């Protein structure tokens, strides 16, 4: 008999949008307030796990075409790459710069290269968490 | 001063509620009772973090409130799937 979980699927459709928005907020907030790459990546992984829970593994796999092992590797590469960029320009390894940029909508914004490092951390955390949970779920 | 006392009293009442739920987690006859008690413990934890951040005059914990709500929801859904069907993430074979 086909299981009927329409309530779970409908709630998931609403809640996943809120969780993704919240995780992006946490990720961008990390410079001045609690948050950052690690917790942003973990809440994104929580949203992806919620999708896996309510829609099954095949349906998510054919809609989110991301290999999460490769995603973790790309995240580590980005994080190491920002460190190497510091080393290339004659500064110490993992040297970070920041500057003020005039963006079109936001106005005078302070952009730091620690943000790119944080992106790498977030991608590595998302990849690792989803790969671990999918690996555990294969129980036989 | 009296406001702080009221907040501490609210925290004590919330701790009593968590203890009552903990009794249901330990004693509960079926698995569903325990899962529901754990979900209610999560909600009480959210409430006590709210009271605590009022007591400490900070808004650094507000993200934590939303995060515990999300994690409690996902954990309850996963437990419900496990009780109902035996597998958490289903796949065709």
PDB file of N, CA and C in Angstrom, chain A residues 65-130:
ATOM      1  N   UNK A  65      21.027  17.805  -8.258  1.00  0.00           N
ATOM      2  CA  UNK A  65      22.072  17.012  -8.890  1.00  0.00           C
ATOM      3  C   UNK A  65      23.442  17.469  -8.405  1.00  0.00           C
ATOM      4  N   UNK A  66      23.712  17.203  -7.134  1.00  0.00           N
ATOM      5  CA  UNK A  66      25.010  17.566  -6.560  1.00  0.00           C
ATOM      6  C   UNK A  66      25.608  16.309  -5.954  1.00  0.00           C
ATOM      7  N   UNK A  67      26.886  16.044  -6.308  1.00  0.00           N
ATOM      8  CA  UNK A  67      27.602  14.973  -5.637  1.00  0.00           C
ATOM      9  C   UNK A  67      28.219  15.561  -4.365  1.00  0.00           C
ATOM     10  N   UNK A  68      27.707  15.113  -3.188  1.00  0.00           N
ATOM     11  CA  UNK A  68      28.092  15.793  -1.960  1.00  0.00           C
ATOM     12  C   UNK A  68      29.522  15.491  -1.547  1.00  0.00           C
ATOM     13  N   UNK A  69      30.074  14.361  -2.005  1.00  0.00           N
ATOM     14  CA  UNK A  69      31.493  14.113  -1.744  1.00  0.00           C
ATOM     15  C   UNK A  69      32.350  15.153  -2.461  1.00  0.00           C
ATOM     16  N   UNK A  70      31.979  15.401  -3.767  1.00  0.00           N
ATOM     17  CA  UNK A  70      32.717  16.417  -4.514  1.00  0.00           C
ATOM     18  C   UNK A  70      32.527  17.791  -3.889  1.00  0.00           C
ATOM     19  N   UNK A  71      31.325  18.053  -3.328  1.00  0.00           N
ATOM     20  CA  UNK A  71      31.056  19.355  -2.704  1.00  0.00           C
ATOM     21  C   UNK A  71      31.973  19.573  -1.510  1.00  0.00           C
ATOM     22  N   UNK A  72      32.167  18.520  -0.686  1.00  0.00           N
ATOM     23  CA  UNK A  72      33.073  18.646   0.458  1.00  0.00           C
ATOM     24  C   UNK A  72      34.495  18.908  -0.013  1.00  0.00           C
ATOM     25  N   UNK A  73      34.911  18.204  -1.086  1.00  0.00           N
ATOM     26  CA  UNK A  73      36.271  18.405  -1.599  1.00  0.00           C
ATOM     27  C   UNK A  73      36.452  19.820  -2.131  1.00  0.00           C
ATOM     28  N   UNK A  74      35.425  20.326  -2.852  1.00  0.00           N
ATOM     29  CA  UNK A  74      35.518  21.689  -3.388  1.00  0.00           C
ATOM     30  C   UNK A  74      35.602  22.713  -2.251  1.00  0.00           C
ATOM     31  N   UNK A  75      34.842  22.455  -1.158  1.00  0.00           N
ATOM     32  CA  UNK A  75      34.892  23.365  -0.016  1.00  0.00           C
ATOM     33  C   UNK A  75      36.276  23.433   0.599  1.00  0.00           C
ATOM     34  N   UNK A  76      36.905  22.272   0.787  1.00  0.00           N
ATOM     35  CA  UNK A  76      38.260  22.263   1.353  1.00  0.00           C
ATOM     36  C   UNK A  76      39.232  22.959   0.409  1.00  0.00           C
ATOM     37  N   UNK A  77      39.035  22.746  -0.920  1.00  0.00           N
ATOM     38  CA  UNK A  77      39.910  23.409  -1.896  1.00  0.00           C
ATOM     39  C   UNK A  77      39.780  24.924  -1.814  1.00  0.00           C
ATOM     40  N   UNK A  78      38.531  25.422  -1.676  1.00  0.00           N
ATOM     41  CA  UNK A  78      38.338  26.882  -1.587  1.00  0.00           C
ATOM     42  C   UNK A  78      39.007  27.420  -0.327  1.00  0.00           C
ATOM     43  N   UNK A  79      38.833  26.690   0.800  1.00  0.00           N
ATOM     44  CA  UNK A  79      39.405  27.159   2.057  1.00  0.00           C
ATOM     45  C   UNK A  79      40.924  27.195   1.989  1.00  0.00           C
ATOM     46  N   UNK A  80      41.518  26.166   1.387  1.00  0.00           N
ATOM     47  CA  UNK A  80      42.981  26.167   1.259  1.00  0.00           C
ATOM     48  C   UNK A  80      43.423  27.229   0.251  1.00  0.00           C
ATOM     49  N   UNK A  81      42.599  27.422  -0.812  1.00  0.00           N
ATOM     50  CA  UNK A  81      42.947  28.396  -1.842  1.00  0.00           C
ATOM     51  C   UNK A  81      43.034  29.811  -1.330  1.00  0.00           C
ATOM     52  N   UNK A  82      42.134  30.209  -0.389  1.00  0.00           N
ATOM     53  CA  UNK A  82      42.251  31.555   0.176  1.00  0.00           C
ATOM     54  C   UNK A  82      43.543  31.692   0.968  1.00  0.00           C
ATOM     55  N   UNK A  83      43.941  30.625   1.660  1.00  0.00           N
ATOM     56  CA  UNK A  83      45.212  30.678   2.372  1.00  0.00           C
ATOM     57  C   UNK A  83      46.380  30.798   1.414  1.00  0.00           C
ATOM     58  N   UNK A  84      46.329  30.036   0.314  1.00  0.00           N
ATOM     59  CA  UNK A  84      47.425  30.081  -0.653  1.00  0.00           C
ATOM     60  C   UNK A  84      47.480  31.443  -1.337  1.00  0.00           C
ATOM     61  N   UNK A  85      46.317  32.095  -1.541  1.00  0.00           N
ATOM     62  CA  UNK A  85      46.303  33.424  -2.157  1.00  0.00           C
ATOM     63  C   UNK A  85      47.081  34.411  -1.298  1.00  0.00           C
ATOM     64  N   UNK A  86      46.970  34.287   0.029  1.00  0.00           N
ATOM     65  CA  UNK A  86      47.787  35.121   0.902  1.00  0.00           C
ATOM     66  C   UNK A  86      49.257  34.828   0.719  1.00  0.00           C
ATOM     67  N   UNK A  87      49.587  33.531   0.575  1.00  0.00           N
ATOM     68  CA  UNK A  87      51.002  33.166   0.464  1.00  0.00           C
ATOM     69  C   UNK A  87      51.593  33.621  -0.867  1.00  0.00           C
ATOM     70  N   UNK A  88      50.756  33.650  -1.945  1.00  0.00           N
ATOM     71  CA  UNK A  88      51.267  34.031  -3.262  1.00  0.00           C
ATOM     72  C   UNK A  88      51.702  35.495  -3.269  1.00  0.00           C
ATOM     73  N   UNK A  89      50.940  36.383  -2.586  1.00  0.00           N
ATOM     74  CA  UNK A  89      51.264  37.811  -2.613  1.00  0.00           C
ATOM     75  C   UNK A  89      52.261  38.217  -1.533  1.00  0.00           C
ATOM     76  N   UNK A  90      53.043  37.280  -1.036  1.00  0.00           N
ATOM     77  CA  UNK A  90      54.115  37.632  -0.131  1.00  0.00           C
ATOM     78  C   UNK A  90      53.714  37.882   1.297  1.00  0.00           C
ATOM     79  N   UNK A  91      52.487  37.465   1.661  1.00  0.00           N
ATOM     80  CA  UNK A  91      52.027  37.601   3.047  1.00  0.00           C
ATOM     81  C   UNK A  91      52.068  36.220   3.692  1.00  0.00           C
ATOM     82  N   UNK A  92      51.836  36.126   5.013  1.00  0.00           N
ATOM     83  CA  UNK A  92      51.781  34.797   5.637  1.00  0.00           C
ATOM     84  C   UNK A  92      50.612  33.969   5.115  1.00  0.00           C
ATOM     85  N   UNK A  93      50.707  32.647   5.320  1.00  0.00           N
ATOM     86  CA  UNK A  93      49.616  31.736   4.942  1.00  0.00           C
ATOM     87  C   UNK A  93      48.361  32.098   5.734  1.00  0.00           C
ATOM     88  N   UNK A  94      47.189  32.029   5.109  1.00  0.00           N
ATOM     89  CA  UNK A  94      45.883  32.392   5.677  1.00  0.00           C
ATOM     90  C   UNK A  94      45.792  33.864   6.047  1.00  0.00           C
ATOM     91  N   UNK A  95      46.511  34.746   5.318  1.00  0.00           N
ATOM     92  CA  UNK A  95      46.406  36.186   5.557  1.00  0.00           C
ATOM     93  C   UNK A  95      45.089  36.693   4.971  1.00  0.00           C
ATOM     94  N   UNK A  96      44.368  37.496   5.734  1.00  0.00           N
ATOM     95  CA  UNK A  96      43.045  37.966   5.295  1.00  0.00           C
ATOM     96  C   UNK A  96      43.074  39.466   5.073  1.00  0.00           C
ATOM     97  N   UNK A  97      42.402  39.912   3.998  1.00  0.00           N
ATOM     98  CA  UNK A  97      42.285  41.352   3.758  1.00  0.00           C
ATOM     99  C   UNK A  97      40.810  41.735   3.780  1.00  0.00           C
ATOM    100  N   UNK A  98      40.531  43.027   3.957  1.00  0.00           N
ATOM    101  CA  UNK A  98      39.157  43.507   3.821  1.00  0.00           C
ATOM    102  C   UNK A  98      39.194  44.909   3.227  1.00  0.00           C
ATOM    103  N   UNK A  99      38.040  45.289   2.656  1.00  0.00           N
ATOM    104  CA  UNK A  99      37.979  46.615   2.064  1.00  0.00           C
ATOM    105  C   UNK A  99      36.547  47.073   1.923  1.00  0.00           C
ATOM    106  N   UNK A 100      36.358  48.384   1.735  1.00  0.00           N
ATOM    107  CA  UNK A 100      35.005  48.923   1.582  1.00  0.00           C
ATOM    108  C   UNK A 100      34.697  49.080   0.097  1.00  0.00           C
ATOM    109  N   UNK A 101      33.531  48.541  -0.309  1.00  0.00           N
ATOM    110  CA  UNK A 101      33.136  48.549  -1.713  1.00  0.00           C
ATOM    111  C   UNK A 101      31.772  49.211  -1.811  1.00  0.00           C
ATOM    112  N   UNK A 102      31.555  49.981  -2.885  1.00  0.00           N
ATOM    113  CA  UNK A 102      30.255  50.616  -3.096  1.00  0.00           C
ATOM    114  C   UNK A 102      29.393  49.693  -3.948  1.00  0.00           C
ATOM    115  N   UNK A 103      28.529  48.913  -3.319  1.00  0.00           N
ATOM    116  CA  UNK A 103      27.656  48.001  -4.057  1.00  0.00           C
ATOM    117  C   UNK A 103      26.426  48.760  -4.533  1.00  0.00           C
ATOM    118  N   UNK A 104      25.754  48.272  -5.603  1.00  0.00           N
ATOM    119  CA  UNK A 104      24.608  49.010  -6.167  1.00  0.00           C
ATOM    120  C   UNK A 104      23.449  49.222  -5.192  1.00  0.00           C
ATOM    121  N   UNK A 105      23.015  48.167  -4.509  1.00  0.00           N
ATOM    122  CA  UNK A 105      21.822  48.293  -3.663  1.00  0.00           C
ATOM    123  C   UNK A 105      22.215  48.596  -2.224  1.00  0.00           C
ATOM    124  N   UNK A 106      23.262  47.904  -1.743  1.00  0.00           N
ATOM    125  CA  UNK A 106      23.551  47.947  -0.319  1.00  0.00           C
ATOM    126  C   UNK A 106      24.353  49.172   0.082  1.00  0.00           C
ATOM    127  N   UNK A 107      24.934  49.896  -0.900  1.00  0.00           N
ATOM    128  CA  UNK A 107      25.731  51.055  -0.545  1.00  0.00           C
ATOM    129  C   UNK A 107      27.122  50.665  -0.108  1.00  0.00           C
ATOM    130  N   UNK A 108      27.650  51.401   0.858  1.00  0.00           N
ATOM    131  CA  UNK A 108      29.021  51.167   1.317  1.00  0.00           C
ATOM    132  C   UNK A 108      29.053  49.893   2.166  1.00  0.00           C
ATOM    133  N   UNK A 109      29.692  48.844   1.628  1.00  0.00           N
ATOM    134  CA  UNK A 109      29.699  47.559   2.306  1.00  0.00           C
ATOM    135  C   UNK A 109      31.133  47.142   2.574  1.00  0.00           C
ATOM    136  N   UNK A 110      31.352  46.553   3.741  1.00  0.00           N
ATOM    137  CA  UNK A 110      32.682  46.047   4.048  1.00  0.00           C
ATOM    138  C   UNK A 110      32.762  44.595   3.619  1.00  0.00           C
ATOM    139  N   UNK A 111      33.619  44.309   2.643  1.00  0.00           N
ATOM    140  CA  UNK A 111      33.801  42.943   2.161  1.00  0.00           C
ATOM    141  C   UNK A 111      35.144  42.432   2.660  1.00  0.00           C
ATOM    142  N   UNK A 112      35.156  41.210   3.221  1.00  0.00           N
ATOM    143  CA  UNK A 112      36.396  40.631   3.730  1.00  0.00           C
ATOM    144  C   UNK A 112      36.654  39.326   3.005  1.00  0.00           C
ATOM    145  N   UNK A 113      37.926  38.982   2.848  1.00  0.00           N
ATOM    146  CA  UNK A 113      38.244  37.720   2.186  1.00  0.00           C
ATOM    147  C   UNK A 113      38.036  36.541   3.120  1.00  0.00           C
ATOM    148  N   UNK A 114      37.784  36.804   4.398  1.00  0.00           N
ATOM    149  CA  UNK A 114      37.408  35.725   5.305  1.00  0.00           C
ATOM    150  C   UNK A 114      36.085  35.097   4.906  1.00  0.00           C
ATOM    151  N   UNK A 115      35.262  35.878   4.184  1.00  0.00           N
ATOM    152  CA  UNK A 115      33.980  35.382   3.669  1.00  0.00           C
ATOM    153  C   UNK A 115      34.182  34.198   2.723  1.00  0.00           C
ATOM    154  N   UNK A 116      35.231  34.271   1.861  1.00  0.00           N
ATOM    155  CA  UNK A 116      35.467  33.177   0.910  1.00  0.00           C
ATOM    156  C   UNK A 116      35.919  31.928   1.668  1.00  0.00           C
ATOM    157  N   UNK A 117      36.763  32.155   2.680  1.00  0.00           N
ATOM    158  CA  UNK A 117      37.178  31.044   3.536  1.00  0.00           C
ATOM    159  C   UNK A 117      35.966  30.404   4.201  1.00  0.00           C
ATOM    160  N   UNK A 118      35.021  31.260   4.655  1.00  0.00           N
ATOM    161  CA  UNK A 118      33.806  30.769   5.299  1.00  0.00           C
ATOM    162  C   UNK A 118      32.940  29.992   4.325  1.00  0.00           C
ATOM    163  N   UNK A 119      32.906  30.431   3.047  1.00  0.00           N
ATOM    164  CA  UNK A 119      32.171  29.676   2.030  1.00  0.00           C
ATOM    165  C   UNK A 119      32.729  28.268   1.899  1.00  0.00           C
ATOM    166  N   UNK A 120      34.076  28.165   1.899  1.00  0.00           N
ATOM    167  CA  UNK A 120      34.691  26.842   1.825  1.00  0.00           C
ATOM    168  C   UNK A 120      34.329  25.979   3.006  1.00  0.00           C
ATOM    169  N   UNK A 121      34.362  26.570   4.215  1.00  0.00           N
ATOM    170  CA  UNK A 121      33.980  25.818   5.417  1.00  0.00           C
ATOM    171  C   UNK A 121      32.539  25.333   5.319  1.00  0.00           C
ATOM    172  N   UNK A 122      31.642  26.236   4.846  1.00  0.00           N
ATOM    173  CA  UNK A 122      30.220  25.871   4.758  1.00  0.00           C
ATOM    174  C   UNK A 122      30.022  24.730   3.769  1.00  0.00           C
ATOM    175  N   UNK A 123      30.680  24.800   2.594  1.00  0.00           N
ATOM    176  CA  UNK A 123      30.512  23.732   1.606  1.00  0.00           C
ATOM    177  C   UNK A 123      31.046  22.410   2.144  1.00  0.00           C
ATOM    178  N   UNK A 124      32.200  22.457   2.842  1.00  0.00           N
ATOM    179  CA  UNK A 124      32.755  21.217   3.401  1.00  0.00           C
ATOM    180  C   UNK A 124      31.824  20.624   4.442  1.00  0.00           C
ATOM    181  N   UNK A 125      31.217  21.488   5.269  1.00  0.00           N
ATOM    182  CA  UNK A 125      30.318  20.979   6.312  1.00  0.00           C
ATOM    183  C   UNK A 125      29.060  20.375   5.703  1.00  0.00           C
ATOM    184  N   UNK A 126      28.489  21.058   4.681  1.00  0.00           N
ATOM    185  CA  UNK A 126      27.291  20.514   4.026  1.00  0.00           C
ATOM    186  C   UNK A 126      27.589  19.141   3.429  1.00  0.00           C
ATOM    187  N   UNK A 127      28.693  19.059   2.664  1.00  0.00           N
ATOM    188  CA  UNK A 127      29.032  17.800   2.015  1.00  0.00           C
ATOM    189  C   UNK A 127      29.252  16.683   3.012  1.00  0.00           C
ATOM    190  N   UNK A 128      30.035  16.968   4.066  1.00  0.00           N
ATOM    191  CA  UNK A 128      30.342  15.915   5.031  1.00  0.00           C
ATOM    192  C   UNK A 128      29.098  15.444   5.762  1.00  0.00           C
ATOM    193  N   UNK A 129      28.258  16.384   6.209  1.00  0.00           N
ATOM    194  CA  UNK A 129      27.075  15.997   6.991  1.00  0.00           C
ATOM    195  C   UNK A 129      26.120  15.165   6.147  1.00  0.00           C
ATOM    196  N   UNK A 130      25.861  15.604   4.889  1.00  0.00           N
ATOM    197  CA  UNK A 130      24.900  14.863   4.068  1.00  0.00           C
ATOM    198  C   UNK A 130      25.453  13.487   3.695  1.00  0.00           C
TER     199      UNK A 130
END
